[in-house]
mmCIF file of C-alpha atoms in Angstrom:
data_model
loop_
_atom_site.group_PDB
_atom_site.id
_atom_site.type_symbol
_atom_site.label_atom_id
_atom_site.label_comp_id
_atom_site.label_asym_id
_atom_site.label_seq_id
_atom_site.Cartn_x
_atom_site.Cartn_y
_atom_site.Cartn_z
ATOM 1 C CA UNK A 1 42.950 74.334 160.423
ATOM 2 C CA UNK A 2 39.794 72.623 159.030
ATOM 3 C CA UNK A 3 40.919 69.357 157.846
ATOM 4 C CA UNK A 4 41.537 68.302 153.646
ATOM 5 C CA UNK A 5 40.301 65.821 151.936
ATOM 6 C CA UNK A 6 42.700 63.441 149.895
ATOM 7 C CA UNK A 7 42.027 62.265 146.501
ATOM 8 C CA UNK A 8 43.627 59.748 144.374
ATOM 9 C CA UNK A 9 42.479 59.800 140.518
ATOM 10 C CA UNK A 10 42.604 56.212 139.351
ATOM 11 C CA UNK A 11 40.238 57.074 136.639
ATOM 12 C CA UNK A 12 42.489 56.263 133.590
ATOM 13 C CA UNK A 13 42.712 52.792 131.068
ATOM 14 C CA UNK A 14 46.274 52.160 131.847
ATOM 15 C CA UNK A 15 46.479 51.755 128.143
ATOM 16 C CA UNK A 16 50.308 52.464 127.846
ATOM 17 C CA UNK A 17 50.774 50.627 130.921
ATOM 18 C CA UNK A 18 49.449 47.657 129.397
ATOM 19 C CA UNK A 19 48.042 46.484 133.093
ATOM 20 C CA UNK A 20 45.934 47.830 135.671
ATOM 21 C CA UNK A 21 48.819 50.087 136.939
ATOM 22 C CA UNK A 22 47.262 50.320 140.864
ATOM 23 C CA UNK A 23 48.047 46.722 141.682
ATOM 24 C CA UNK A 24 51.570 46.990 139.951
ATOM 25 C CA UNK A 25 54.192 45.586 143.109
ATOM 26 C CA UNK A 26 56.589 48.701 144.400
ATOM 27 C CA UNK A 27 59.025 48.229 146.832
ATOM 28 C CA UNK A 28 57.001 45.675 148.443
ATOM 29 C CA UNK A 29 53.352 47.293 148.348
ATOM 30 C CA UNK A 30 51.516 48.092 145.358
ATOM 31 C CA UNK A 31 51.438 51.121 143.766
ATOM 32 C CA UNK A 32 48.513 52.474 144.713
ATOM 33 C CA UNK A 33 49.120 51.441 148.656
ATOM 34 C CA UNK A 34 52.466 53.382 148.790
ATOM 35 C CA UNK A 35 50.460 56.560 147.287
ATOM 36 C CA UNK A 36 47.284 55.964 149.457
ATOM 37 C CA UNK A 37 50.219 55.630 152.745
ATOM 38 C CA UNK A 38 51.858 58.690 151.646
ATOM 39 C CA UNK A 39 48.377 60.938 151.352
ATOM 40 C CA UNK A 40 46.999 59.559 154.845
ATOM 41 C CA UNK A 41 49.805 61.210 156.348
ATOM 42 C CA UNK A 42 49.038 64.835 155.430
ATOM 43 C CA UNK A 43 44.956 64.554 155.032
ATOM 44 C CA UNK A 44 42.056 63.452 157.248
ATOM 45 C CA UNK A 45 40.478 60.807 154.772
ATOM 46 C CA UNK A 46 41.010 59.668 151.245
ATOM 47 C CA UNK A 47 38.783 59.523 147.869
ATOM 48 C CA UNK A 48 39.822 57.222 144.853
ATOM 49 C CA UNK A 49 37.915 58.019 141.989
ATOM 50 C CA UNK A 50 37.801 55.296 139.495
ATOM 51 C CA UNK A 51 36.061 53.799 136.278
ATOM 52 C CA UNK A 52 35.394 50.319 137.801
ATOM 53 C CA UNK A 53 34.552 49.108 140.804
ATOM 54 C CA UNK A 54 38.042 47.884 143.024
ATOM 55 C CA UNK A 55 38.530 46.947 146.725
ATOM 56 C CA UNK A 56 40.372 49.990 148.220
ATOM 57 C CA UNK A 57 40.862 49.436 152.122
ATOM 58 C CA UNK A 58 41.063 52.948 153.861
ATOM 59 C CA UNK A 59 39.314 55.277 150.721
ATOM 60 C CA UNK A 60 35.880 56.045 149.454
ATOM 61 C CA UNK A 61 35.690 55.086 146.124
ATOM 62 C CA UNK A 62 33.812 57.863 143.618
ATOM 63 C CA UNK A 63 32.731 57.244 140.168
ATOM 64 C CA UNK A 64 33.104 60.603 137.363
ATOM 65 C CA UNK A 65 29.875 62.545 137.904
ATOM 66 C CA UNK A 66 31.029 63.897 133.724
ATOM 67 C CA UNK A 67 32.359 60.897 132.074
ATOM 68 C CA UNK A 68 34.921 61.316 128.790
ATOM 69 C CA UNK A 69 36.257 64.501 130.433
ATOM 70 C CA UNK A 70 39.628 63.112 131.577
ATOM 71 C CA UNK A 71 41.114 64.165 134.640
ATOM 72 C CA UNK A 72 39.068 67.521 135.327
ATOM 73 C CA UNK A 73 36.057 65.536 135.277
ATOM 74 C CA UNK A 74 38.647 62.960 138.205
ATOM 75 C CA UNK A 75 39.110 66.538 140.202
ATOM 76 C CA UNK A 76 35.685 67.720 140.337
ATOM 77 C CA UNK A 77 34.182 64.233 141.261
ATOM 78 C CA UNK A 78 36.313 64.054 144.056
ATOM 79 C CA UNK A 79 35.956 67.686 145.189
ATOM 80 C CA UNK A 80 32.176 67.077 145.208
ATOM 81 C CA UNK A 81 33.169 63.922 147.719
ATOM 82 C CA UNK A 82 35.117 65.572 150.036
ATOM 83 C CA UNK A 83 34.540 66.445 153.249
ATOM 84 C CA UNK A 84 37.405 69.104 153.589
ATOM 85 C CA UNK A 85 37.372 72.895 153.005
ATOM 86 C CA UNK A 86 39.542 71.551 150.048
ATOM 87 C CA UNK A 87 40.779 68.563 148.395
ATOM 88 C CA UNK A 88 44.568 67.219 147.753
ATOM 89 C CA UNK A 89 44.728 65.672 144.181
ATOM 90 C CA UNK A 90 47.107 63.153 143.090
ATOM 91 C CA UNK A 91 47.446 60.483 140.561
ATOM 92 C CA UNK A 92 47.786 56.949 141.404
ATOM 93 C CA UNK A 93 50.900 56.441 139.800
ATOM 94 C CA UNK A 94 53.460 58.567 141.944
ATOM 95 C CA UNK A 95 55.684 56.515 143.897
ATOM 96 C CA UNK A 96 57.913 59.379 145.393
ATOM 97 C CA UNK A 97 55.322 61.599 146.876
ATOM 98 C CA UNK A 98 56.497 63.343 149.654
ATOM 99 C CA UNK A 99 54.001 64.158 152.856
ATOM 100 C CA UNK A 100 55.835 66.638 154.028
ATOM 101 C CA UNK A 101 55.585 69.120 150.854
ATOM 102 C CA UNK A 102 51.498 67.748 150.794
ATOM 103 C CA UNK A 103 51.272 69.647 154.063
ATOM 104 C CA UNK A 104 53.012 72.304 153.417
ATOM 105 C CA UNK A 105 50.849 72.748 150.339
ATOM 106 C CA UNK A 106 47.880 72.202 152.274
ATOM 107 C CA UNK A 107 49.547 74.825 154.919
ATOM 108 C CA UNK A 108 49.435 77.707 152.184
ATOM 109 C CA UNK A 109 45.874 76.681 151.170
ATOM 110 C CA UNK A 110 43.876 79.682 153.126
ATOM 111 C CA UNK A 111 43.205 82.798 151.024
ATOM 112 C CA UNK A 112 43.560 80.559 147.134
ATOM 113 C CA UNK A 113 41.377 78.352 145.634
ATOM 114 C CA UNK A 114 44.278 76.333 144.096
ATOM 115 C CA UNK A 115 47.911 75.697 145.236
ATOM 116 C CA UNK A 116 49.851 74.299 142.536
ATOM 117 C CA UNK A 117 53.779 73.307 142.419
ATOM 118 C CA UNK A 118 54.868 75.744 139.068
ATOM 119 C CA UNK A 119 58.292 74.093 138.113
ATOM 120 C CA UNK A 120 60.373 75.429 134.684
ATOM 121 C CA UNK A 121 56.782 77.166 133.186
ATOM 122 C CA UNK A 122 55.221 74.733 134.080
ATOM 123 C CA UNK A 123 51.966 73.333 136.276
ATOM 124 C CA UNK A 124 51.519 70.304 138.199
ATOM 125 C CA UNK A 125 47.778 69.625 138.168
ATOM 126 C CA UNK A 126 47.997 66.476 138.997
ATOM 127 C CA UNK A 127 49.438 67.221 142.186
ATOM 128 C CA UNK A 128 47.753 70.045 143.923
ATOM 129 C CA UNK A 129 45.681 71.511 146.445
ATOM 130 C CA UNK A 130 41.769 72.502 145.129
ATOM 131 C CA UNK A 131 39.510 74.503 147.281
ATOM 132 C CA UNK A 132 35.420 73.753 147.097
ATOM 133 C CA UNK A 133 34.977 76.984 145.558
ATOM 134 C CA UNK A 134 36.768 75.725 142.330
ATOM 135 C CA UNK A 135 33.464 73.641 141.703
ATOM 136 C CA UNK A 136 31.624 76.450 139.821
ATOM 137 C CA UNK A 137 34.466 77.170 137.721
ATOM 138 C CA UNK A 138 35.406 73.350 137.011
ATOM 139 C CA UNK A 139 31.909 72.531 136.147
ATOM 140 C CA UNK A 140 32.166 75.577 133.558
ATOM 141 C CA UNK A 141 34.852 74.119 132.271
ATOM 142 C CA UNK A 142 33.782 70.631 132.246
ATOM 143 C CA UNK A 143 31.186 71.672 129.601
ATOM 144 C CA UNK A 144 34.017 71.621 126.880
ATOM 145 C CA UNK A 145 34.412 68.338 125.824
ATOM 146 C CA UNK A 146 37.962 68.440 126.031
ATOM 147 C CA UNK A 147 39.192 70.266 129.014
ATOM 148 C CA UNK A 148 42.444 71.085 130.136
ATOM 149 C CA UNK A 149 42.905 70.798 134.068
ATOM 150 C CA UNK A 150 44.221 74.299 133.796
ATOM 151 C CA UNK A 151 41.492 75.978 131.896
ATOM 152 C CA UNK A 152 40.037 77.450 135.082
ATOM 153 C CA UNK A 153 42.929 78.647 136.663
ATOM 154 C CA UNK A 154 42.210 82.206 135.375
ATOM 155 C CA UNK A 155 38.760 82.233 137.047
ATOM 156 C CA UNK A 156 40.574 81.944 140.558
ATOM 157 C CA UNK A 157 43.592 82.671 142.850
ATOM 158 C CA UNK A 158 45.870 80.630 142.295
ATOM 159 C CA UNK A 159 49.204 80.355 144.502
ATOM 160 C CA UNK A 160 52.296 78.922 142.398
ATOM 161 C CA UNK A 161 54.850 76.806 144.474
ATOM 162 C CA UNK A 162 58.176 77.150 143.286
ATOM 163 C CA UNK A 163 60.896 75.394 142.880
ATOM 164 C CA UNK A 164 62.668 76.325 145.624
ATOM 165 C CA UNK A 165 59.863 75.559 147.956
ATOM 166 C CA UNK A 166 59.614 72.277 146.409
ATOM 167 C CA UNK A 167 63.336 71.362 146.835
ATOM 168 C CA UNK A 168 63.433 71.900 150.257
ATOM 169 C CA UNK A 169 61.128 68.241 149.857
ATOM 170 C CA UNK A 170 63.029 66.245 147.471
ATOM 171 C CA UNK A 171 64.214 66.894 144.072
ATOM 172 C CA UNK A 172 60.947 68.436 141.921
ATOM 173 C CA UNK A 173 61.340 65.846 139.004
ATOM 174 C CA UNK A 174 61.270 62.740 141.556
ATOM 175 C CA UNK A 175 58.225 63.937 143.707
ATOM 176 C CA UNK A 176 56.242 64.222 140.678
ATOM 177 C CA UNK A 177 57.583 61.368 138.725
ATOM 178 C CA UNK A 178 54.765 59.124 137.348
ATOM 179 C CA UNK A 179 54.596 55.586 135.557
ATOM 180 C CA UNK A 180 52.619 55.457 132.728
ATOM 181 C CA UNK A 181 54.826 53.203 130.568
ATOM 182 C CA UNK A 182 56.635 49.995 131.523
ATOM 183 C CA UNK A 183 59.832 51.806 130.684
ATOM 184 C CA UNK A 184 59.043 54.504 133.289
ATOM 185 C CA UNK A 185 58.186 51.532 136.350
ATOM 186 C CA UNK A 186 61.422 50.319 135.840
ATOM 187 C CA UNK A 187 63.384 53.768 135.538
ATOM 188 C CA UNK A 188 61.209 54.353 139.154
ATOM 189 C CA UNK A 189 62.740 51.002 139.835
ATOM 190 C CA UNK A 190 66.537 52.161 139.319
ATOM 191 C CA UNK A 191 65.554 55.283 141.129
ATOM 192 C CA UNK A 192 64.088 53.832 144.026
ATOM 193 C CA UNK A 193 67.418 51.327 143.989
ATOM 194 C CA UNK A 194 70.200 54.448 143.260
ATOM 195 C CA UNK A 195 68.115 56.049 146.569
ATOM 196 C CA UNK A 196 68.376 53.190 148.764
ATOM 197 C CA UNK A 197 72.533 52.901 148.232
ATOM 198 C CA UNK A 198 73.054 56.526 148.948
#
C-alpha cells in the first residue's frame, strides 16, 4: 500500500486554553509529542500545520495556504504537503489516540476519498483519513468564508466507521477526547490516572 501522510493541525489560538496547548506536560511528554508518537506509528512522515513558527523535531511544519478558514483551510494545507496518496488528520490536542484504529482507517482508505469515524450521528473530522482528490472539492469549499469541515463530504465517497469498528480500539469517546479547556486537561488527567489503576 502506497504510504499516508500524517498531519497534525496546530493551527488554532488556544484561546480557551489560555496557553499554547502543544507544550502543555502529559504523562511525562508534552502534548503534542504523545500525538506526534502516536501518528508516526501508523504513517510514513508527519505535517504540523501551524500559525507561528515552533520547533517540531520529526514534522514538516506548513503554514494555511487560506487563512481565517479554520480547520478546512488546516486540512487542505496539509493535504497539499503530503507526500501520501492521502493524508491522516488529527488535532494536536488528543492524548488517547490509538495507532492501531489510525491504520485500520488508513487500511479501508482505497476506493473513498474520506474515511471518517461516524459515532451517535455524528462525524469526526478532526480525526480522519483524506484522499488528494478531496483538494478540488475542499478548495470549493474553502471559498465560503465560513466552512464547515463537512461541507464537501457530499461531493465524494465517503466511508463511515462505526462504532463498533471503533470499539474494537478503545472506547469511541476516549480516542477522540480533546483538551480545549483547562477543565478538560485535567478530566484527561483523571482519565489517564483511572486507566493506569485498572
Amino acid at each position: 500500500m502506497a504510504p499516508v501522510t500524517g498531519v497534525v493541525l496546530a493551527g488554532g489560538g488556544s484561546t480557551r486554553m489560555g496557553q499554547e496547548k502543544t507544550s502543555l506536560s502529559f504523562s511525562g511528554q508534552s502534548l503534542l509529542e504523545r500525538v506526534l508518537d502516536v501518528l508516526g506509528q501508523a504513517t510514513q512522515d508527519i505535517v504540523m500545520v501551524t500559525s507561528r513558527p515552533m520547533d517540531v523535531p520529526g514534522a514538516r511544519l506548513v503554514l494555511d495556504l487560506v487563512p481565517g478558514r479554520g480547520p478546512l483551510a488546516g486540512i487542505h494545507a496539509g493535504l497539499k504537503a503530503s507526500t501520501g496518496w492521502a493524508a491522516f488528520v488529527v488535532a494536536c490536542d488528543m492524548p488517547f489516540l490509538s495507532p492501531g484504529l489510525i491504520r485500520h482507517m488508513i487500511s479501508l482508505g482505497h476506493g473513498y476519498q474520506v474515511v471518517v469515524p461516524f459515532v451517535k450521528g455524528q462525524y469526526e473530522p478532526m480525526h480522519a483519513l483524506y484522499s488528494r482528490e478531496c483538494l478540488g472539492p475542499i478548495e470549493s469549499a474553502l471559498e465560503d468564508p465560513h466552512p464547515r469541515i463537512v461541507q464537501f463530504f457530499p461531493e465524494v465517497l465517503v466511508r463511515k466507521v462505526s462504532h463498533g469498528e471503533i470499539a474494537r480500539f478503545g472506547r469511541p469517546e476516549r480516542i477522540f477526547f480533546n483538551a480545549n479547556t483547562p477543565e478538560d486537561l485535567e478530566r484527561a488527567f483523571q482519565m489517564e490516572a483511572g486507566d493506569n489503576h485498572d
